[in-house]
Tab-separated table of N, CA, C and O and ligand atoms in Angstrom:
chain	number	residue	atom	x	y	z
A	280	MET	N	-10.956	19.283	-3.795
A	280	MET	CA	-9.644	18.573	-4.806
A	280	MET	C	-10.322	17.400	-5.325
A	280	MET	O	-10.412	16.649	-4.429
A	281	LYS	N	-10.215	16.868	-6.665
A	281	LYS	CA	-10.700	15.541	-7.111
A	281	LYS	C	-9.378	14.746	-6.480
A	281	LYS	O	-8.459	15.314	-6.938
A	282	SER	N	-9.851	13.794	-6.582
A	282	SER	CA	-8.601	12.631	-6.236
A	282	SER	C	-8.231	12.132	-7.336
A	282	SER	O	-8.832	12.495	-8.461
A	283	VAL	N	-7.153	11.773	-7.422
A	283	VAL	CA	-6.128	11.125	-8.587
A	283	VAL	C	-5.899	9.626	-8.602
A	283	VAL	O	-5.337	9.540	-7.176
A	284	GLU	N	-5.471	9.490	-9.432
A	284	GLU	CA	-5.538	7.867	-9.126
A	284	GLU	C	-4.570	7.824	-10.285
A	284	GLU	O	-3.707	8.400	-11.361
A	285	PHE	N	-3.188	6.716	-9.622
A	285	PHE	CA	-2.526	5.859	-10.696
A	285	PHE	C	-2.612	4.539	-10.514
A	285	PHE	O	-3.255	3.790	-9.770
A	286	GLU	N	-1.660	3.960	-11.423
A	286	GLU	CA	-1.730	2.700	-11.547
A	286	GLU	C	-0.195	1.823	-11.309
A	286	GLU	O	0.621	2.100	-11.512
A	287	VAL	N	-0.281	0.962	-10.474
A	287	VAL	CA	1.022	-0.168	-9.869
A	287	VAL	C	1.046	-1.164	-10.241
A	287	VAL	O	-0.293	-1.884	-10.559
A	288	ARG	N	1.921	-2.083	-11.040
A	288	ARG	CA	1.656	-3.346	-11.831
A	288	ARG	C	3.019	-3.790	-11.016
A	288	ARG	O	4.213	-3.744	-10.557
A	289	SER	N	2.005	-4.912	-9.825
A	289	SER	CA	2.810	-6.030	-8.866
A	289	SER	C	3.675	-6.828	-9.959
A	289	SER	O	2.742	-7.013	-11.186
A	290	SER	N	4.797	-7.009	-9.437
A	290	SER	CA	5.516	-8.465	-10.467
A	290	SER	C	5.667	-9.566	-9.563
A	290	SER	O	5.930	-10.716	-10.335
A	291	LYS	N	5.288	-9.592	-8.142
A	291	LYS	CA	4.898	-10.824	-7.711
A	291	LYS	C	3.821	-11.236	-7.016
A	291	LYS	O	3.261	-10.693	-6.666
A	292	HIS	N	3.643	-12.319	-6.411
A	292	HIS	CA	2.380	-12.879	-5.859
A	292	HIS	C	2.139	-12.188	-4.646
A	292	HIS	O	0.797	-11.417	-4.390
A	293	THR	N	2.991	-12.054	-3.739
A	293	THR	CA	3.201	-11.212	-2.946
A	293	THR	C	4.345	-10.189	-2.560
A	293	THR	O	5.572	-10.540	-2.850
A	294	GLN	N	3.604	-9.202	-2.623
A	294	GLN	CA	4.970	-8.494	-2.485
A	294	GLN	C	4.849	-6.765	-2.032
A	294	GLN	O	3.544	-6.517	-2.171
A	295	MET	N	5.769	-5.921	-1.620
A	295	MET	CA	4.983	-4.157	-0.727
A	295	MET	C	6.089	-3.358	-2.129
A	295	MET	O	7.244	-3.644	-2.207
A	296	VAL	N	5.126	-2.633	-2.800
A	296	VAL	CA	5.862	-1.885	-3.469
A	296	VAL	C	5.644	-0.321	-2.952
A	296	VAL	O	4.795	-0.022	-2.931
A	297	ASP	N	7.170	-0.451	-3.182
A	297	ASP	CA	6.833	1.367	-2.688
A	297	ASP	C	6.298	2.659	-3.608
A	297	ASP	O	6.404	2.674	-4.578
A	298	ILE	N	5.894	3.445	-3.189
A	298	ILE	CA	5.263	4.090	-3.657
A	298	ILE	C	4.895	5.520	-3.797
A	298	ILE	O	4.127	6.572	-3.698
A	299	THR	N	5.692	6.157	-2.473
A	299	THR	CA	5.979	7.046	-1.849
A	299	THR	C	6.344	8.306	-2.810
A	299	THR	O	6.052	9.456	-2.998
A	300	GLU	N	7.091	8.094	-3.676
A	300	GLU	CA	7.334	8.934	-4.632
A	300	GLU	C	6.293	9.717	-5.630
A	300	GLU	O	6.057	10.631	-5.793
A	301	LYS	N	5.867	8.547	-5.864
A	301	LYS	CA	4.356	8.800	-6.990
A	301	LYS	C	3.678	9.442	-6.393
A	301	LYS	O	2.527	10.690	-6.406
A	302	VAL	N	3.313	9.444	-4.748
A	302	VAL	CA	2.231	10.295	-3.996
A	302	VAL	C	2.978	11.139	-3.787
A	302	VAL	O	2.152	12.387	-4.085
A	303	GLN	N	4.201	11.894	-3.449
A	303	GLN	CA	4.837	12.440	-3.034
A	303	GLN	C	4.667	13.553	-4.352
A	303	GLN	O	4.448	15.284	-4.574
A	304	ARG	N	5.067	13.084	-5.768
A	304	ARG	CA	4.558	14.221	-6.880
A	304	ARG	C	3.299	14.451	-6.923
A	304	ARG	O	2.979	15.782	-7.539
A	305	ILE	N	2.100	13.979	-6.759
A	305	ILE	CA	0.969	13.952	-6.623
A	305	ILE	C	0.305	15.662	-5.472
A	305	ILE	O	0.061	16.573	-5.878
A	306	VAL	N	1.260	15.080	-4.470
A	306	VAL	CA	1.130	16.300	-3.369
A	306	VAL	C	1.797	17.419	-4.070
A	306	VAL	O	1.306	18.616	-3.628
A	307	THR	N	2.826	17.207	-4.678
A	307	THR	CA	4.059	18.680	-4.830
A	307	THR	C	2.844	19.041	-5.873
A	307	THR	O	2.625	20.741	-6.106
A	308	GLU	N	2.474	18.397	-6.984
A	308	GLU	CA	1.528	18.730	-8.060
A	308	GLU	C	-0.003	19.675	-7.825
A	308	GLU	O	-0.536	20.410	-8.299
A	309	SER	N	-0.402	19.441	-6.723
A	309	SER	CA	-1.570	19.968	-6.439
A	309	SER	C	-1.170	21.396	-5.565
A	309	SER	O	-2.112	22.201	-5.580
A	310	GLY	N	0.298	21.506	-4.979
A	310	GLY	CA	0.263	23.074	-4.690
A	310	GLY	C	-0.117	23.153	-3.508
A	310	GLY	O	0.222	24.302	-2.703
A	311	VAL	N	-0.472	22.251	-2.918
A	311	VAL	CA	-1.061	22.178	-1.159
A	311	VAL	C	0.186	21.946	-0.325
A	311	VAL	O	1.063	21.354	-0.541
A	312	GLU	N	0.163	22.961	0.502
A	312	GLU	CA	1.046	23.234	1.544
A	312	GLU	C	1.062	22.302	2.776
A	312	GLU	O	2.063	22.228	3.349
A	313	ASP	N	-0.304	22.820	3.419
A	313	ASP	CA	-0.653	22.101	4.383
A	313	ASP	C	-1.995	21.452	4.198
A	313	ASP	O	-2.775	21.971	3.867
A	314	GLY	N	-1.846	20.291	5.163
A	314	GLY	CA	-3.199	19.313	4.836
A	314	GLY	C	-2.948	17.493	5.181
A	314	GLY	O	-2.164	17.783	5.905
A	315	ILE	N	-3.847	17.162	4.848
A	315	ILE	CA	-4.015	15.713	4.759
A	315	ILE	C	-3.775	14.723	3.395
A	315	ILE	O	-4.894	15.648	2.530
A	316	CYS	N	-3.000	14.068	3.016
A	316	CYS	CA	-2.911	12.944	2.035
A	316	CYS	C	-3.610	11.883	2.427
A	316	CYS	O	-3.292	11.039	3.137
A	317	MET	N	-4.766	11.653	1.874
A	317	MET	CA	-5.229	10.211	2.077
A	317	MET	C	-5.049	9.300	0.423
A	317	MET	O	-4.890	9.493	-0.127
A	318	VAL	N	-4.212	8.368	1.167
A	318	VAL	CA	-3.679	7.030	0.032
A	318	VAL	C	-4.676	6.300	0.240
A	318	VAL	O	-4.640	5.249	1.539
A	319	SER	N	-5.492	5.558	-0.491
A	319	SER	CA	-5.981	4.387	-0.255
A	319	SER	C	-6.124	3.023	-1.803
A	319	SER	O	-5.871	4.284	-3.010
A	320	VAL	N	-6.414	2.280	-1.411
A	320	VAL	CA	-6.508	1.149	-2.855
A	320	VAL	C	-7.914	0.294	-3.051
A	320	VAL	O	-8.313	-0.125	-1.940
A	321	PRO	N	-8.817	0.658	-4.007
A	321	PRO	CA	-9.799	0.149	-4.140
A	321	PRO	C	-9.919	-1.349	-4.396
A	321	PRO	O	-10.346	-1.728	-5.305
A	322	HIS	N	-9.524	-2.034	-3.660
A	322	HIS	CA	-9.213	-3.466	-4.468
A	322	HIS	C	-9.040	-4.589	-2.884
A	322	HIS	O	-9.279	-3.869	-1.744
A	323	THR	N	-9.816	-5.867	-2.512
A	323	THR	CA	-9.916	-6.532	-1.781
A	323	THR	C	-9.146	-7.375	-1.530
A	323	THR	O	-8.426	-8.088	-0.518
A	324	THR	N	-7.479	-7.838	-2.302
A	324	THR	CA	-7.050	-8.156	-1.953
A	324	THR	C	-5.522	-7.433	-1.929
A	324	THR	O	-4.203	-8.168	-2.272
A	325	ALA	N	-5.163	-6.031	-1.510
A	325	ALA	CA	-4.413	-5.381	-1.445
A	325	ALA	C	-4.127	-4.273	-0.261
A	325	ALA	O	-5.823	-4.605	0.303
A	326	ALA	N	-3.438	-3.662	0.066
A	326	ALA	CA	-3.370	-3.033	0.975
A	326	ALA	C	-2.309	-1.741	0.851
A	326	ALA	O	-1.670	-1.741	-0.321
A	327	VAL	N	-2.601	-0.903	1.707
A	327	VAL	CA	-1.539	0.327	1.841
A	327	VAL	C	-1.108	0.181	3.561
A	327	VAL	O	-1.889	0.042	4.204
A	328	THR	N	0.480	0.452	3.543
A	328	THR	CA	1.060	0.770	4.547
A	328	THR	C	2.286	1.536	4.659
A	328	THR	O	2.704	2.033	3.725
A	329	ILE	N	2.663	2.021	6.150
A	329	ILE	CA	4.216	2.616	5.935
A	329	ILE	C	4.712	1.821	6.963
A	329	ILE	O	4.042	1.449	7.940
A	330	ASN	N	5.776	2.009	6.440
A	330	ASN	CA	6.975	0.940	6.882
A	330	ASN	C	8.111	1.527	6.537
A	330	ASN	O	8.994	2.273	5.736
A	331	GLU	N	9.660	0.383	6.881
A	331	GLU	CA	11.213	0.913	7.140
A	331	GLU	C	10.973	0.977	5.720
A	331	GLU	O	10.644	0.220	4.656
A	332	ASN	N	11.979	2.187	4.900
A	332	ASN	CA	12.817	2.276	3.858
A	332	ASN	C	14.039	1.350	3.401
A	332	ASN	O	14.497	1.850	2.451
A	333	ALA	N	14.541	1.645	4.675
A	333	ALA	CA	15.941	1.256	4.904
A	333	ALA	C	16.244	-0.089	4.529
A	333	ALA	O	17.447	-0.141	3.824
A	334	ASP	N	16.327	-0.872	5.354
A	334	ASP	CA	16.746	-1.806	5.212
A	334	ASP	C	15.477	-3.068	4.148
A	334	ASP	O	14.477	-3.244	5.130
A	335	PRO	N	15.574	-3.594	3.499
A	335	PRO	CA	14.560	-4.047	2.590
A	335	PRO	C	14.570	-5.362	3.484
A	335	PRO	O	13.277	-5.972	3.177
A	336	ASP	N	15.642	-5.770	4.372
A	336	ASP	CA	14.878	-7.154	5.090
A	336	ASP	C	13.682	-6.916	6.056
A	336	ASP	O	13.449	-8.063	6.491
A	337	VAL	N	12.960	-5.635	6.145
A	337	VAL	CA	12.225	-5.374	7.293
A	337	VAL	C	10.910	-5.512	6.215
A	337	VAL	O	9.902	-6.848	6.395
A	338	VAL	N	10.772	-5.514	5.253
A	338	VAL	CA	9.788	-5.600	4.115
A	338	VAL	C	10.137	-7.242	4.077
A	338	VAL	O	9.016	-7.845	4.038
A	339	ARG	N	10.676	-7.741	3.600
A	339	ARG	CA	11.047	-9.429	3.663
A	339	ARG	C	10.062	-9.891	4.966
A	339	ARG	O	9.591	-10.896	4.769
A	340	ASP	N	10.906	-9.336	6.110
A	340	ASP	CA	10.421	-9.875	7.530
A	340	ASP	C	8.616	-9.958	7.593
A	340	ASP	O	7.799	-10.550	7.954
A	341	ILE	N	8.283	-8.906	7.437
A	341	ILE	CA	6.985	-8.590	7.288
A	341	ILE	C	6.186	-9.525	6.755
A	341	ILE	O	5.096	-10.092	6.977
A	342	ILE	N	6.639	-9.563	5.253
A	342	ILE	CA	5.940	-10.299	4.222
A	342	ILE	C	5.818	-11.753	4.546
A	342	ILE	O	5.355	-12.792	4.789
A	343	LYS	N	7.506	-12.236	5.459
A	343	LYS	CA	7.120	-13.612	6.056
A	343	LYS	C	6.320	-14.254	7.280
A	343	LYS	O	6.096	-15.158	6.738
A	344	GLU	N	6.214	-12.798	7.863
A	344	GLU	CA	5.614	-13.207	8.857
A	344	GLU	C	4.116	-13.232	9.105
A	344	GLU	O	3.275	-14.117	9.139
A	345	MET	N	3.803	-12.202	8.175
A	345	MET	CA	2.184	-12.360	7.537
A	345	MET	C	1.747	-13.560	6.490
A	345	MET	O	0.980	-13.980	7.094
A	346	GLY	N	2.854	-14.182	6.308
A	346	GLY	CA	2.607	-15.343	5.352
A	346	GLY	C	2.295	-16.623	6.744
A	346	GLY	O	1.288	-17.524	6.248
A	347	LYS	N	3.307	-16.408	7.632
A	347	LYS	CA	2.889	-17.657	8.941
A	347	LYS	C	1.794	-17.214	9.602
A	347	LYS	O	1.134	-18.372	9.871
A	348	MET	N	0.958	-15.986	9.790
A	348	MET	CA	0.038	-15.501	10.268
A	348	MET	C	-1.249	-16.089	9.446
A	348	MET	O	-2.188	-16.756	9.973
A	349	VAL	N	-0.821	-15.884	8.123
A	349	VAL	CA	-2.398	-15.996	7.474
A	349	VAL	C	-2.028	-16.836	6.442
A	349	VAL	O	-1.411	-16.320	5.231
A	350	PRO	N	-1.740	-18.324	6.405
A	350	PRO	CA	-0.875	-19.098	5.418
A	350	PRO	C	-2.133	-19.295	4.275
A	350	PRO	O	-3.162	-18.679	4.289
A	351	TRP	N	-1.564	-19.290	2.952
A	351	TRP	CA	-2.225	-19.456	2.043
A	351	TRP	C	-3.395	-20.474	1.780
A	351	TRP	O	-4.168	-20.515	0.968
A	352	GLU	N	-2.897	-21.826	2.303
A	352	GLU	CA	-3.900	-22.780	2.407
A	352	GLU	C	-4.354	-23.205	3.627
A	352	GLU	O	-3.191	-23.626	4.529
A	353	ASP	N	-5.561	-23.312	3.999
A	353	ASP	CA	-5.876	-23.365	5.325
A	353	ASP	C	-7.377	-23.977	5.464
A	353	ASP	O	-8.569	-23.436	6.441
A	354	ASP	N	-8.011	-24.646	4.529
A	354	ASP	CA	-9.399	-24.819	4.498
A	354	ASP	C	-9.981	-24.048	4.419
A	354	ASP	O	-11.415	-23.785	4.935
A	355	TYR	N	-9.944	-22.918	3.527
A	355	TYR	CA	-10.916	-21.756	3.867
A	355	TYR	C	-12.432	-22.164	3.039
A	355	TYR	O	-11.782	-23.075	1.870
A	356	ARG	N	-13.134	-21.296	3.056
A	356	ARG	CA	-14.227	-21.897	2.252
A	356	ARG	C	-14.533	-21.152	0.722
A	356	ARG	O	-15.087	-21.244	0.017
A	357	HIS	N	-13.890	-19.494	1.364
A	357	HIS	CA	-13.928	-18.669	-0.536
A	357	HIS	C	-13.558	-19.184	-1.472
A	357	HIS	O	-12.339	-19.583	-1.166
A	358	ILE	N	-14.590	-19.361	-2.311
A	358	ILE	CA	-14.430	-20.282	-3.732
A	358	ILE	C	-13.695	-19.817	-4.503
A	358	ILE	O	-12.638	-21.034	-5.240
A	359	GLU	N	-13.091	-18.714	-4.367
A	359	GLU	CA	-12.026	-18.067	-5.340
A	359	GLU	C	-10.338	-18.928	-5.043
A	359	GLU	O	-9.731	-18.648	-5.914
A	360	GLY	N	-10.251	-19.198	-4.095
A	360	GLY	CA	-9.053	-19.822	-3.433
A	360	GLY	C	-8.197	-18.678	-2.922
A	360	GLY	O	-6.831	-18.841	-3.068
A	361	ASN	N	-8.435	-17.423	-2.735
A	361	ASN	CA	-7.587	-16.375	-2.228
A	361	ASN	C	-8.181	-15.634	-1.148
A	361	ASN	O	-7.720	-14.890	-0.868
A	362	ALA	N	-8.649	-16.690	-0.030
A	362	ALA	CA	-9.402	-16.149	1.096
A	362	ALA	C	-7.899	-15.547	2.420
A	362	ALA	O	-8.171	-14.386	2.367
A	363	ALA	N	-6.584	-15.906	1.740
A	363	ALA	CA	-5.463	-15.471	2.925
A	363	ALA	C	-5.479	-13.839	1.985
A	363	ALA	O	-5.273	-13.257	2.684
A	364	ALA	N	-5.684	-13.770	0.784
A	364	ALA	CA	-5.232	-12.284	0.338
A	364	ALA	C	-6.447	-11.533	0.916
A	364	ALA	O	-5.611	-10.247	1.065
A	365	HIS	N	-7.566	-11.715	0.563
A	365	HIS	CA	-8.731	-11.141	1.581
A	365	HIS	C	-8.508	-10.945	3.022
A	365	HIS	O	-8.246	-9.391	3.308
A	366	ILE	N	-8.066	-11.772	3.997
A	366	ILE	CA	-7.451	-11.186	5.392
A	366	ILE	C	-6.319	-10.664	5.437
A	366	ILE	O	-6.400	-9.641	6.370
A	367	LYS	N	-5.073	-10.873	4.914
A	367	LYS	CA	-4.002	-9.895	5.106
A	367	LYS	C	-4.634	-8.878	4.397
A	367	LYS	O	-4.130	-7.142	5.023
A	368	SER	N	-5.472	-8.480	3.390
A	368	SER	CA	-5.774	-7.041	2.944
A	368	SER	C	-6.850	-6.168	4.154
A	368	SER	O	-6.239	-5.036	4.563
A	369	SER	N	-7.485	-7.102	4.960
A	369	SER	CA	-8.115	-6.563	5.841
A	369	SER	C	-7.465	-6.145	7.017
A	369	SER	O	-7.565	-5.255	7.872
A	370	LEU	N	-6.171	-7.102	7.373
A	370	LEU	CA	-5.204	-6.944	8.566
A	370	LEU	C	-4.710	-5.647	8.414
A	370	LEU	O	-4.297	-4.989	9.206
A	371	MET	N	-3.958	-5.091	6.919
A	371	MET	CA	-3.097	-4.195	6.643
A	371	MET	C	-3.861	-3.138	6.423
A	371	MET	O	-3.500	-1.880	6.551
A	372	GLY	N	-4.723	-3.098	6.096
A	372	GLY	CA	-6.152	-2.013	5.732
A	372	GLY	C	-5.541	-1.559	4.435
A	372	GLY	O	-4.895	-1.743	3.812
A	373	TYR	N	-7.029	-0.840	4.190
A	373	TYR	CA	-7.010	-0.157	2.723
A	373	TYR	C	-6.575	1.087	2.549
A	373	TYR	O	-6.377	1.834	0.924
A	374	SER	N	-6.167	2.114	3.764
A	374	SER	CA	-5.709	3.524	3.137
A	374	SER	C	-4.788	3.789	4.508
A	374	SER	O	-4.686	3.119	5.610
A	375	GLU	N	-3.925	4.691	4.417
A	375	GLU	CA	-3.609	5.847	5.002
A	375	GLU	C	-3.481	6.911	5.238
A	375	GLU	O	-3.434	7.478	3.834
A	376	SER	N	-3.363	7.711	6.266
A	376	SER	CA	-3.714	9.146	5.901
A	376	SER	C	-2.160	9.893	6.488
A	376	SER	O	-1.669	9.345	7.461
A	377	ILE	N	-1.752	11.010	5.419
A	377	ILE	CA	-0.290	11.215	6.084
A	377	ILE	C	-0.371	12.996	5.856
A	377	ILE	O	-1.111	13.707	5.312
A	378	ILE	N	-0.028	13.791	7.142
A	378	ILE	CA	0.283	14.922	7.033
A	378	ILE	C	1.195	15.489	6.080
A	378	ILE	O	2.002	15.475	5.874
A	379	ILE	N	0.306	16.488	5.776
A	379	ILE	CA	1.143	17.634	4.675
A	379	ILE	C	1.598	18.820	5.306
A	379	ILE	O	0.968	19.407	5.844
A	380	GLU	N	2.832	18.730	5.026
A	380	GLU	CA	3.608	20.238	6.086
A	380	GLU	C	4.164	20.826	4.889
A	380	GLU	O	5.445	20.253	4.308
A	381	ASP	N	4.190	21.755	4.519
A	381	ASP	CA	5.354	22.621	3.536
A	381	ASP	C	5.626	22.125	2.072
A	381	ASP	O	6.459	21.872	2.037
A	382	GLY	N	4.145	20.998	2.105
A	382	GLY	CA	4.503	20.835	0.775
A	382	GLY	C	4.942	19.451	0.467
A	382	GLY	O	5.219	18.862	-0.853
A	383	ARG	N	4.850	18.642	1.540
A	383	ARG	CA	5.946	17.373	1.967
A	383	ARG	C	5.099	16.492	2.650
A	383	ARG	O	4.546	16.823	3.844
A	384	LEU	N	5.187	15.386	1.995
A	384	LEU	CA	4.745	14.341	3.310
A	384	LEU	C	5.459	14.338	4.246
A	384	LEU	O	6.892	13.960	4.379
A	385	MET	N	4.621	14.169	5.597
A	385	MET	CA	5.325	14.307	6.911
A	385	MET	C	5.598	12.834	7.483
A	385	MET	O	4.761	11.878	7.918
A	386	LEU	N	6.490	12.299	6.456
A	386	LEU	CA	6.949	11.216	6.733
A	386	LEU	C	8.156	10.762	7.566
A	386	LEU	O	9.154	11.721	7.416
A	387	GLY	N	8.412	10.044	8.610
A	387	GLY	CA	9.795	9.931	8.982
A	387	GLY	C	10.791	9.343	8.095
A	387	GLY	O	10.749	9.118	7.142
A	388	ILE	N	12.141	9.747	8.340
A	388	ILE	CA	13.199	9.829	7.369
A	388	ILE	C	13.446	8.005	6.845
A	388	ILE	O	13.989	7.709	5.940
A	389	TRP	N	12.986	6.946	8.093
A	389	TRP	CA	12.777	5.647	7.846
A	389	TRP	C	11.448	5.009	7.052
A	389	TRP	O	11.731	4.149	6.938
A	390	GLN	N	10.461	5.992	6.717
A	390	GLN	CA	9.095	5.898	6.695
A	390	GLN	C	9.001	6.017	5.278
A	390	GLN	O	9.280	6.930	4.408
A	391	ASP	N	8.344	4.856	4.738
A	391	ASP	CA	7.890	5.011	3.129
A	391	ASP	C	6.628	4.528	3.246
A	391	ASP	O	6.235	3.734	4.004
A	392	ILE	N	5.555	4.695	1.768
A	392	ILE	CA	4.480	4.018	2.028
A	392	ILE	C	4.570	3.314	0.919
A	392	ILE	O	5.397	3.060	-0.454
A	393	TYR	N	3.824	2.033	1.151
A	393	TYR	CA	3.863	0.520	0.485
A	393	TYR	C	2.484	0.434	-0.080
A	393	TYR	O	1.977	-0.207	0.893
A	394	LEU	N	2.318	0.150	-1.133
A	394	LEU	CA	1.266	-1.015	-1.612
A	394	LEU	C	1.592	-2.449	-1.502
A	394	LEU	O	2.815	-3.087	-1.984
A	395	CYS	N	0.863	-3.020	-0.590
A	395	CYS	CA	1.215	-4.124	-0.211
A	395	CYS	C	-0.240	-5.281	-1.215
A	395	CYS	O	-0.883	-5.304	-1.369
A	396	GLU	N	1.012	-5.774	-2.284
A	396	GLU	CA	-0.012	-6.667	-3.474
A	396	GLU	C	-0.125	-8.190	-2.410
A	396	GLU	O	1.040	-8.905	-1.610
A	397	TYR	N	-0.977	-9.140	-2.399
A	397	TYR	CA	-1.318	-10.424	-1.841
A	397	TYR	C	-1.860	-11.242	-2.772
A	397	TYR	O	-1.917	-12.476	-2.090
A	398	ASP	N	-2.274	-11.113	-3.973
A	398	ASP	CA	-2.831	-12.005	-5.251
A	398	ASP	C	-2.492	-11.415	-6.046
A	398	ASP	O	-2.912	-11.463	-7.136
A	399	GLY	N	-0.755	-11.357	-6.641
A	399	GLY	CA	-0.457	-10.536	-7.733
A	399	GLY	C	0.346	-11.661	-8.613
A	399	GLY	O	-0.143	-13.013	-8.445
A	400	PRO	N	0.473	-11.407	-9.724
A	400	PRO	CA	0.937	-9.889	-10.007
A	400	PRO	C	-0.435	-9.825	-10.775
A	400	PRO	O	-1.095	-10.244	-11.320
A	401	ARG	N	-0.717	-8.683	-11.064
A	401	ARG	CA	-1.732	-7.627	-11.113
A	401	ARG	C	-1.540	-6.354	-11.296
A	401	ARG	O	-0.444	-5.562	-10.998
A	402	ARG	N	-2.184	-5.809	-11.876
A	402	ARG	CA	-2.088	-4.110	-12.193
A	402	ARG	C	-3.260	-3.416	-10.826
A	402	ARG	O	-4.440	-3.996	-10.617
A	403	ARG	N	-2.665	-2.788	-10.103
A	403	ARG	CA	-3.412	-1.855	-9.037
A	403	ARG	C	-3.887	-0.561	-9.103
A	403	ARG	O	-2.748	-0.019	-9.715
A	404	ARG	N	-4.605	-0.171	-8.572
A	404	ARG	CA	-5.164	1.188	-8.417
A	404	ARG	C	-4.843	2.015	-7.346
A	404	ARG	O	-5.418	1.246	-6.143
A	405	VAL	N	-4.011	2.957	-7.263
A	405	VAL	CA	-4.013	3.713	-5.943
A	405	VAL	C	-4.716	5.042	-6.314
A	405	VAL	O	-4.751	6.121	-7.135
A	406	LYS	N	-5.218	5.938	-5.057
A	406	LYS	CA	-6.458	6.605	-5.102
A	406	LYS	C	-5.933	7.587	-4.343
A	406	LYS	O	-5.605	7.189	-3.315
A	407	VAL	N	-5.786	8.920	-4.387
A	407	VAL	CA	-4.694	9.908	-3.459
A	407	VAL	C	-6.053	11.148	-3.165
A	407	VAL	O	-6.255	11.824	-4.495
A	408	LYS	N	-6.054	11.268	-2.199
A	408	LYS	CA	-6.840	12.129	-1.891
A	408	LYS	C	-6.598	13.510	-0.933
A	408	LYS	O	-6.101	12.928	-0.085
A	409	ILE	N	-6.265	14.863	-1.702
A	409	ILE	CA	-5.580	15.820	-0.628
A	409	ILE	C	-6.580	16.496	-0.145
A	409	ILE	O	-7.296	16.878	-1.082
A	410	ILE	N	-6.519	16.599	0.878
A	410	ILE	CA	-7.449	18.008	1.630
A	410	ILE	C	-6.678	19.057	2.328
A	410	ILE	O	-5.805	18.797	3.380
A	411	GLU	N	-6.955	19.584	1.658
A	411	GLU	CA	-6.209	21.420	2.092
A	411	GLU	C	-6.541	21.670	3.700
A	411	GLU	O	-7.705	21.628	3.547
A	412	GLY	N	-5.852	22.311	4.442
A	412	GLY	CA	-6.286	22.492	5.768
A	412	GLY	C	-5.533	22.631	6.988
A	412	GLY	O	-4.490	21.973	6.703
B	989	LIG	ZN1	-11.466	-13.727	-3.715
């Protein structure tokens, strides 16, 4: 099955955008009941992660602490001026793989999939690859 792509428009410089419903819709439309769903971003200053969907302060805390770990200004050499975004992208990772069971993404009740924006606002592409089996 070919990968499916959709676009996410981030609205802030640093942001975690919940993309779970869009990914689930692609899984549903694929008709695959059991398999693996891989979600990836073809970008060097964005990432994909899975974390809590219930308390929005969790996302806020993740963004805040990542900002402390990798400050925007720190005598970086990268000439484009967004070294911190590149570092955060690598720390979070560019993909997640989620088990599909009975046509549903096997996420915990408190888990959602997030596109992590580290140098927005921008248009971002998300690629979804579904492997049946
Ligand atoms: Zn750069």
